[in-house]
């Protein structure tokens, strides 16, 4: 769903740019509350993982493919504000280095792929975990549903933006039907990837899943035939090795998985156009599409210039992308985390008389 330059007119692109900038500013403030010693190391990795999995297009219909958007996954793992930042970092890296998604359409893409997916998914996720049994399985189920809905929601918002500022004269009803129809199918793939990833993390380190916090079910006791909440136990200090649990193993495992997916598995991804590309081609939305401003980038189209072997070129580009994204994302999130620490530090309250 990376919108290229020329699909949406300049005024609409400018407005979405302002919306995106405002949302990022709000998210930077919100991320200070979300990022702690658990989520800060994970956030940069989540961005790199989303970048890697977005290279794995999967077939969804005849001649059409789809890929992860990642808003639901990021929001559930590290929080909605941090999630917006994660996807925005990915989109920025893709647009600048890989000529994927127009630079003038960056505001459109952040609004649609980062903000809409994250807000819709996390709102639905929180609503579901409140009514479902307070178990880890419920978190996984809620993740599946939230991710499933977030993708056609993004398709609907793109349709709205096209209706407002589309550069070609195509009936909006046809665009809406085609976009939402194919992205419902893509949403199933998004849901599977999101649920499997959240389920895998929650199985080994539930404390790292932002969306699973506070879901511990209280112990029940049967008193005179009725179930009542057990009284709170006296806090017991955790043993030093448990208290000092390192994130290093999870971080290294996630990074290796991202590198393998982007550097090797991506070669076997579907070569069919994704949902937006297919609809744009079929309906004529792409008649005024413009060449990307960074089309001459050494990494354009996810390949390394001057390397003729497609497998090596694509794999190396994927590895570079994961590396750059994890470094850029980690730098952003550690800076935000450090700012939180500065805000929380005691201030000098002395006054001169």
Short mmCIF file of C-alpha atoms in Angstrom, two decimals:
data_model
loop_
_atom_site.label_atom_id
_atom_site.label_comp_id
_atom_site.label_asym_id
_atom_site.label_seq_id
_atom_site.Cartn_x
_atom_site.Cartn_y
_atom_site.Cartn_z
CA UNK A 1 0.00 0.00 0.00
CA UNK A 2 2.98 2.30 -0.51
CA UNK A 3 1.48 5.23 -2.42
CA UNK A 4 3.86 6.61 -5.09
CA UNK A 5 4.16 10.22 -6.18
CA UNK A 6 1.41 11.37 -8.50
CA UNK A 7 -1.54 9.35 -7.17
CA UNK A 8 -2.71 12.09 -4.80
CA UNK A 9 -2.56 15.80 -5.64
CA UNK A 10 -0.24 18.28 -3.94
CA UNK A 11 -2.79 20.02 -1.62
CA UNK A 12 -4.05 16.72 -0.22
CA UNK A 13 -0.51 15.42 0.14
CA UNK A 14 0.45 18.60 2.00
CA UNK A 15 -2.47 18.26 4.40
CA UNK A 16 -1.64 14.64 5.14
CA UNK A 17 1.96 15.74 5.67
CA UNK A 18 0.78 18.14 8.37
CA UNK A 19 -1.40 15.40 9.91
CA UNK A 20 1.53 12.98 9.87
CA UNK A 21 3.90 15.52 11.43
CA UNK A 22 1.38 16.28 14.17
CA UNK A 23 0.80 12.60 14.87
CA UNK A 24 4.53 11.94 15.07
CA UNK A 25 4.95 14.85 17.51
CA UNK A 26 2.16 13.47 19.70
CA UNK A 27 3.60 9.97 19.42
CA UNK A 28 7.05 11.18 20.50
CA UNK A 29 5.51 12.52 23.70
CA UNK A 30 3.37 9.43 24.21
CA UNK A 31 6.30 7.12 23.59
CA UNK A 32 8.06 8.59 26.63
CA UNK A 33 5.41 6.89 28.78
CA UNK A 34 5.52 3.62 26.84
CA UNK A 35 9.26 3.14 26.50
CA UNK A 36 10.89 1.65 29.57
CA UNK A 37 13.68 -0.80 30.25
CA UNK A 38 11.59 -3.53 28.59
CA UNK A 39 10.23 -1.86 25.46
CA UNK A 40 13.10 0.51 24.59
CA UNK A 41 15.46 -2.26 23.42
CA UNK A 42 12.60 -3.97 21.59
CA UNK A 43 11.23 -0.98 19.66
CA UNK A 44 14.12 -0.63 17.20
CA UNK A 45 14.01 -4.36 16.61
CA UNK A 46 10.27 -4.23 15.92
CA UNK A 47 10.89 -1.60 13.22
CA UNK A 48 13.59 -3.78 11.64
CA UNK A 49 11.35 -6.85 11.79
CA UNK A 50 8.49 -4.99 10.09
CA UNK A 51 10.89 -3.86 7.37
CA UNK A 52 12.02 -7.45 6.83
CA UNK A 53 8.53 -8.96 6.74
CA UNK A 54 7.28 -6.26 4.37
CA UNK A 55 9.71 -7.71 1.81
CA UNK A 56 7.81 -11.02 1.94
CA UNK A 57 4.91 -10.51 -0.46
CA UNK A 58 2.45 -13.39 -0.28
CA UNK A 59 -0.12 -14.28 -2.98
CA UNK A 60 -3.72 -13.42 -2.11
CA UNK A 61 -5.59 -13.67 -5.43
CA UNK A 62 -4.95 -14.24 -9.12
CA UNK A 63 -2.07 -11.97 -10.05
CA UNK A 64 -2.12 -10.05 -6.75
CA UNK A 65 0.04 -10.18 -3.63
CA UNK A 66 0.09 -8.54 -0.24
CA UNK A 67 2.54 -7.81 2.55
CA UNK A 68 2.50 -6.89 6.21
CA UNK A 69 1.66 -3.29 7.09
CA UNK A 70 2.79 -3.75 10.68
CA UNK A 71 0.75 -1.18 12.60
CA UNK A 72 -1.13 -3.74 14.66
CA UNK A 73 1.99 -5.75 15.42
CA UNK A 74 3.99 -2.71 16.54
CA UNK A 75 1.18 -1.28 18.67
CA UNK A 76 0.58 -4.54 20.53
CA UNK A 77 4.27 -5.28 21.12
CA UNK A 78 5.56 -1.83 22.12
CA UNK A 79 2.51 0.46 22.48
CA UNK A 80 0.42 2.55 20.08
CA UNK A 81 2.52 5.73 20.16
CA UNK A 82 5.77 3.81 19.79
CA UNK A 83 4.05 1.74 17.09
CA UNK A 84 3.32 4.84 15.02
CA UNK A 85 7.00 5.76 15.26
CA UNK A 86 8.14 2.24 14.34
CA UNK A 87 6.14 2.14 11.11
CA UNK A 88 7.09 5.74 10.31
CA UNK A 89 10.80 4.88 10.60
CA UNK A 90 10.27 1.95 8.23
CA UNK A 91 8.43 4.11 5.69
CA UNK A 92 11.13 6.78 5.87
CA UNK A 93 13.90 4.23 5.24
CA UNK A 94 11.95 2.67 2.37
CA UNK A 95 11.23 5.99 0.72
CA UNK A 96 14.73 7.42 0.98
CA UNK A 97 16.90 4.34 0.39
CA UNK A 98 14.74 1.95 -1.63
CA UNK A 99 12.52 4.32 -3.68
CA UNK A 100 9.45 2.56 -2.26
CA UNK A 101 6.63 5.01 -1.61
CA UNK A 102 6.80 8.55 -2.97
CA UNK A 103 8.60 11.29 -1.09
CA UNK A 104 5.83 13.81 -1.72
CA UNK A 105 3.41 11.06 -0.67
CA UNK A 106 5.26 10.37 2.58
CA UNK A 107 2.54 12.12 4.57
CA UNK A 108 -0.10 10.00 2.82
CA UNK A 109 1.78 6.81 3.58
CA UNK A 110 2.45 7.65 7.23
CA UNK A 111 -1.16 8.70 7.74
CA UNK A 112 -2.50 5.55 6.09
CA UNK A 113 0.01 2.85 7.00
CA UNK A 114 1.32 4.08 10.36
CA UNK A 115 -1.44 6.12 12.00
CA UNK A 116 -4.64 4.47 10.77
CA UNK A 117 -3.47 0.88 11.18
CA UNK A 118 -2.04 1.51 14.64
CA UNK A 119 -5.00 3.48 16.01
CA UNK A 120 -7.65 1.15 14.60
CA UNK A 121 -5.82 -2.01 15.60
CA UNK A 122 -4.95 -0.96 19.13
CA UNK A 123 -8.40 0.44 19.88
CA UNK A 124 -10.00 -2.82 18.74
CA UNK A 125 -7.36 -4.89 20.55
CA UNK A 126 -7.97 -3.11 23.87
CA UNK A 127 -11.70 -3.52 23.50
CA UNK A 128 -11.36 -7.25 22.86
CA UNK A 129 -8.97 -8.01 25.73
CA UNK A 130 -11.43 -6.35 28.11
CA UNK A 131 -14.22 -8.77 27.22
CA UNK A 132 -12.23 -11.93 26.51
CA UNK A 133 -10.89 -14.20 29.27
CA UNK A 134 -7.72 -12.77 30.76
CA UNK A 135 -5.34 -15.29 29.22
CA UNK A 136 -2.39 -15.25 26.86
CA UNK A 137 -4.47 -17.01 24.23
CA UNK A 138 -6.95 -14.15 24.33
CA UNK A 139 -4.13 -11.69 23.59
CA UNK A 140 -3.22 -13.72 20.52
CA UNK A 141 -6.85 -13.91 19.37
CA UNK A 142 -7.34 -10.18 19.89
CA UNK A 143 -4.12 -9.55 17.94
CA UNK A 144 -5.46 -11.60 15.02
CA UNK A 145 -8.76 -9.73 14.86
CA UNK A 146 -7.19 -6.29 15.32
CA UNK A 147 -4.66 -6.88 12.54
CA UNK A 148 -7.33 -8.30 10.24
CA UNK A 149 -9.50 -5.19 10.55
CA UNK A 150 -6.63 -2.69 10.35
CA UNK A 151 -5.75 -3.49 6.73
CA UNK A 152 -9.15 -2.86 5.07
CA UNK A 153 -9.44 0.20 7.35
CA UNK A 154 -6.25 1.54 5.76
CA UNK A 155 -7.63 0.69 2.31
CA UNK A 156 -10.79 2.63 3.14
CA UNK A 157 -8.79 5.68 4.22
CA UNK A 158 -6.73 5.55 1.01
CA UNK A 159 -10.00 5.46 -0.93
CA UNK A 160 -11.18 8.53 0.98
CA UNK A 161 -7.93 10.36 0.25
CA UNK A 162 -8.19 9.40 -3.42
CA UNK A 163 -11.78 10.69 -3.50
CA UNK A 164 -10.58 14.01 -2.06
CA UNK A 165 -7.39 14.45 -4.06
CA UNK A 166 -7.01 11.73 -6.67
CA UNK A 167 -5.24 12.84 -9.84
CA UNK A 168 -7.25 10.66 -12.23
CA UNK A 169 -10.95 10.55 -12.95
CA UNK A 170 -12.01 7.10 -11.76
CA UNK A 171 -15.36 6.31 -10.17
CA UNK A 172 -14.83 6.23 -6.40
CA UNK A 173 -17.21 3.29 -6.03
CA UNK A 174 -15.02 1.13 -8.24
CA UNK A 175 -11.91 2.14 -6.32
CA UNK A 176 -13.54 1.41 -2.96
CA UNK A 177 -14.84 -2.00 -4.02
CA UNK A 178 -11.52 -3.10 -5.47
CA UNK A 179 -9.34 -1.71 -2.68
CA UNK A 180 -11.38 -2.99 0.24
CA UNK A 181 -12.05 -6.34 -1.41
CA UNK A 182 -8.41 -7.24 -2.04
CA UNK A 183 -7.22 -5.80 1.28
CA UNK A 184 -9.65 -7.93 3.24
CA UNK A 185 -7.70 -10.89 1.82
CA UNK A 186 -4.38 -9.22 2.60
CA UNK A 187 -5.70 -8.58 6.09
CA UNK A 188 -5.93 -12.33 6.67
CA UNK A 189 -2.20 -12.64 5.99
CA UNK A 190 -1.53 -9.65 8.22
CA UNK A 191 -3.58 -11.25 10.97
CA UNK A 192 -1.74 -14.57 10.75
CA UNK A 193 1.70 -12.95 10.85
CA UNK A 194 0.72 -10.65 13.72
CA UNK A 195 -0.87 -13.41 15.81
CA UNK A 196 2.04 -15.80 15.28
CA UNK A 197 4.61 -13.15 16.20
CA UNK A 198 2.74 -11.90 19.27
CA UNK A 199 2.07 -15.49 20.33
CA UNK A 200 5.74 -16.40 19.97
CA UNK A 201 6.93 -13.44 22.06
CA UNK A 202 4.27 -13.86 24.72
CA UNK A 203 5.14 -17.54 25.07
CA UNK A 204 8.74 -16.82 26.08
CA UNK A 205 8.67 -13.26 27.44
CA UNK A 206 5.11 -12.06 28.18
CA UNK A 207 6.60 -9.10 30.07
CA UNK A 208 7.85 -7.71 26.75
CA UNK A 209 4.37 -7.51 25.17
CA UNK A 210 2.96 -4.06 25.90
CA UNK A 211 -0.59 -5.10 25.12
CA UNK A 212 -0.47 -7.99 27.60
CA UNK A 213 0.39 -5.90 30.63
CA UNK A 214 -2.07 -5.98 33.49
CA UNK A 215 -3.86 -9.06 32.17
CA UNK A 216 -2.84 -11.41 34.97
CA UNK A 217 -5.90 -13.19 36.29
CA UNK A 218 -6.32 -13.06 40.07
CA UNK A 219 -6.29 -16.29 42.00
CA UNK A 220 -9.77 -17.42 43.12
CA UNK A 221 -10.61 -19.21 46.36
CA UNK A 222 -13.80 -21.10 47.10
CA UNK A 223 -15.28 -19.90 50.38
CA UNK A 224 -18.62 -21.35 51.54
CA UNK A 225 -19.30 -22.54 48.03
CA UNK A 226 -18.56 -19.17 46.38
CA UNK A 227 -15.50 -18.03 44.41
CA UNK A 228 -13.83 -14.95 45.80
CA UNK A 229 -10.60 -13.14 44.96
CA UNK A 230 -7.64 -14.38 46.94
CA UNK A 231 -6.03 -11.75 49.17
CA UNK A 232 -2.93 -10.08 47.85
CA UNK A 233 0.20 -11.93 48.85
CA UNK A 234 3.08 -10.21 50.54
CA UNK A 235 5.58 -9.11 47.91
CA UNK A 236 8.54 -11.43 47.68
CA UNK A 237 11.80 -9.99 46.38
CA UNK A 238 12.78 -11.69 43.14
CA UNK A 239 16.08 -13.53 43.01
CA UNK A 240 18.86 -11.47 41.52
CA UNK A 241 19.20 -13.57 38.31
CA UNK A 242 15.47 -13.13 37.59
CA UNK A 243 15.48 -9.43 38.37
CA UNK A 244 18.38 -8.95 36.03
CA UNK A 245 16.85 -10.84 33.11
CA UNK A 246 18.56 -9.68 29.96
CA UNK A 247 16.83 -8.69 26.76
CA UNK A 248 19.92 -9.67 24.82
CA UNK A 249 18.76 -13.18 23.88
CA UNK A 250 15.39 -12.00 22.59
CA UNK A 251 17.00 -9.08 20.76
CA UNK A 252 19.62 -11.24 19.05
CA UNK A 253 17.04 -13.88 18.12
CA UNK A 254 14.76 -11.23 16.61
CA UNK A 255 17.58 -9.56 14.72
CA UNK A 256 18.81 -12.86 13.28
CA UNK A 257 15.27 -13.75 12.23
CA UNK A 258 14.89 -10.36 10.53
CA UNK A 259 18.18 -10.76 8.68
CA UNK A 260 17.26 -14.26 7.50
CA UNK A 261 13.82 -13.14 6.33
CA UNK A 262 15.12 -10.08 4.47
CA UNK A 263 18.38 -11.58 3.25
CA UNK A 264 17.23 -15.05 2.21
CA UNK A 265 13.51 -15.78 2.44
CA UNK A 266 12.58 -12.57 0.58
CA UNK A 267 14.01 -14.07 -2.63
CA UNK A 268 11.08 -16.49 -2.66
CA UNK A 269 8.40 -13.84 -2.09
CA UNK A 270 5.64 -13.39 -4.64
CA UNK A 271 6.61 -11.20 -7.60
CA UNK A 272 2.98 -10.23 -8.30
CA UNK A 273 2.00 -6.57 -7.76
CA UNK A 274 0.58 -5.80 -4.34
CA UNK A 275 -3.03 -4.78 -3.73
CA UNK A 276 -2.64 -1.07 -4.44
CA UNK A 277 -0.45 -1.62 -7.51
CA UNK A 278 -2.94 -4.09 -8.95
CA UNK A 279 -5.96 -1.88 -8.34
CA UNK A 280 -4.10 1.18 -9.67
CA UNK A 281 -3.19 -0.68 -12.86
CA UNK A 282 -6.65 -2.17 -13.39
CA UNK A 283 -8.60 1.04 -12.66
CA UNK A 284 -6.22 3.58 -14.19
CA UNK A 285 -5.27 5.29 -10.94
CA UNK A 286 -1.62 5.18 -11.96
CA UNK A 287 -2.01 7.19 -15.18
CA UNK A 288 -0.28 10.21 -13.62
CA UNK A 289 2.19 8.36 -11.42
CA UNK A 290 5.61 10.00 -11.31
CA UNK A 291 9.04 8.47 -11.23
CA UNK A 292 10.44 8.32 -7.72
CA UNK A 293 12.81 11.16 -6.85
CA UNK A 294 15.31 8.59 -5.56
CA UNK A 295 14.92 6.18 -8.46
CA UNK A 296 18.69 6.30 -8.97
CA UNK A 297 19.41 5.22 -5.40
CA UNK A 298 21.99 2.39 -5.20
CA UNK A 299 19.33 0.35 -3.36
CA UNK A 300 16.30 1.25 -5.48
CA UNK A 301 13.73 -1.53 -5.92
CA UNK A 302 15.39 -3.56 -3.14
CA UNK A 303 18.48 -4.47 -5.09
CA UNK A 304 22.11 -3.39 -4.97
CA UNK A 305 23.27 -1.59 -8.07
CA UNK A 306 25.95 -3.30 -10.16
CA UNK A 307 25.30 -6.72 -8.61
CA UNK A 308 23.82 -8.79 -11.41
CA UNK A 309 22.90 -11.89 -9.41
CA UNK A 310 19.29 -11.25 -8.37
CA UNK A 311 19.48 -13.47 -5.30
CA UNK A 312 22.64 -11.81 -3.98
CA UNK A 313 21.48 -8.30 -4.91
CA UNK A 314 18.08 -8.61 -3.24
CA UNK A 315 19.45 -10.42 -0.20
CA UNK A 316 22.19 -7.87 0.37
CA UNK A 317 19.72 -5.01 -0.01
CA UNK A 318 17.46 -6.66 2.57
CA UNK A 319 20.31 -7.09 5.04
CA UNK A 320 21.35 -3.45 4.58
CA UNK A 321 17.76 -2.35 5.07
CA UNK A 322 17.38 -4.30 8.30
CA UNK A 323 20.69 -2.94 9.59
CA UNK A 324 19.91 0.68 8.77
CA UNK A 325 16.37 0.41 10.16
CA UNK A 326 17.41 -1.17 13.46
CA UNK A 327 20.14 1.45 13.94
CA UNK A 328 17.87 4.39 13.04
CA UNK A 329 14.96 3.05 15.07
CA UNK A 330 17.07 2.24 18.12
CA UNK A 331 18.64 5.70 18.03
CA UNK A 332 15.21 7.35 17.98
CA UNK A 333 13.78 5.22 20.75
CA UNK A 334 16.79 5.46 23.03
CA UNK A 335 16.71 9.24 22.60
CA UNK A 336 13.02 9.29 23.54
CA UNK A 337 13.71 6.98 26.48
CA UNK A 338 16.54 9.20 27.65
CA UNK A 339 14.30 12.25 27.38
CA UNK A 340 11.80 10.48 29.64
CA UNK A 341 14.58 9.95 32.17
CA UNK A 342 15.53 13.63 31.97
CA UNK A 343 11.90 14.67 32.48
CA UNK A 344 11.59 12.39 35.50
CA UNK A 345 14.81 13.59 37.16
CA UNK A 346 14.51 15.88 40.17
CA UNK A 347 14.57 19.53 39.23
CA UNK A 348 16.38 22.23 41.05
CA UNK A 349 13.77 23.99 43.15
CA UNK A 350 16.10 26.40 44.91
CA UNK A 351 15.44 30.07 44.39
CA UNK A 352 17.70 32.99 44.97
CA UNK A 353 16.55 35.51 47.55
#
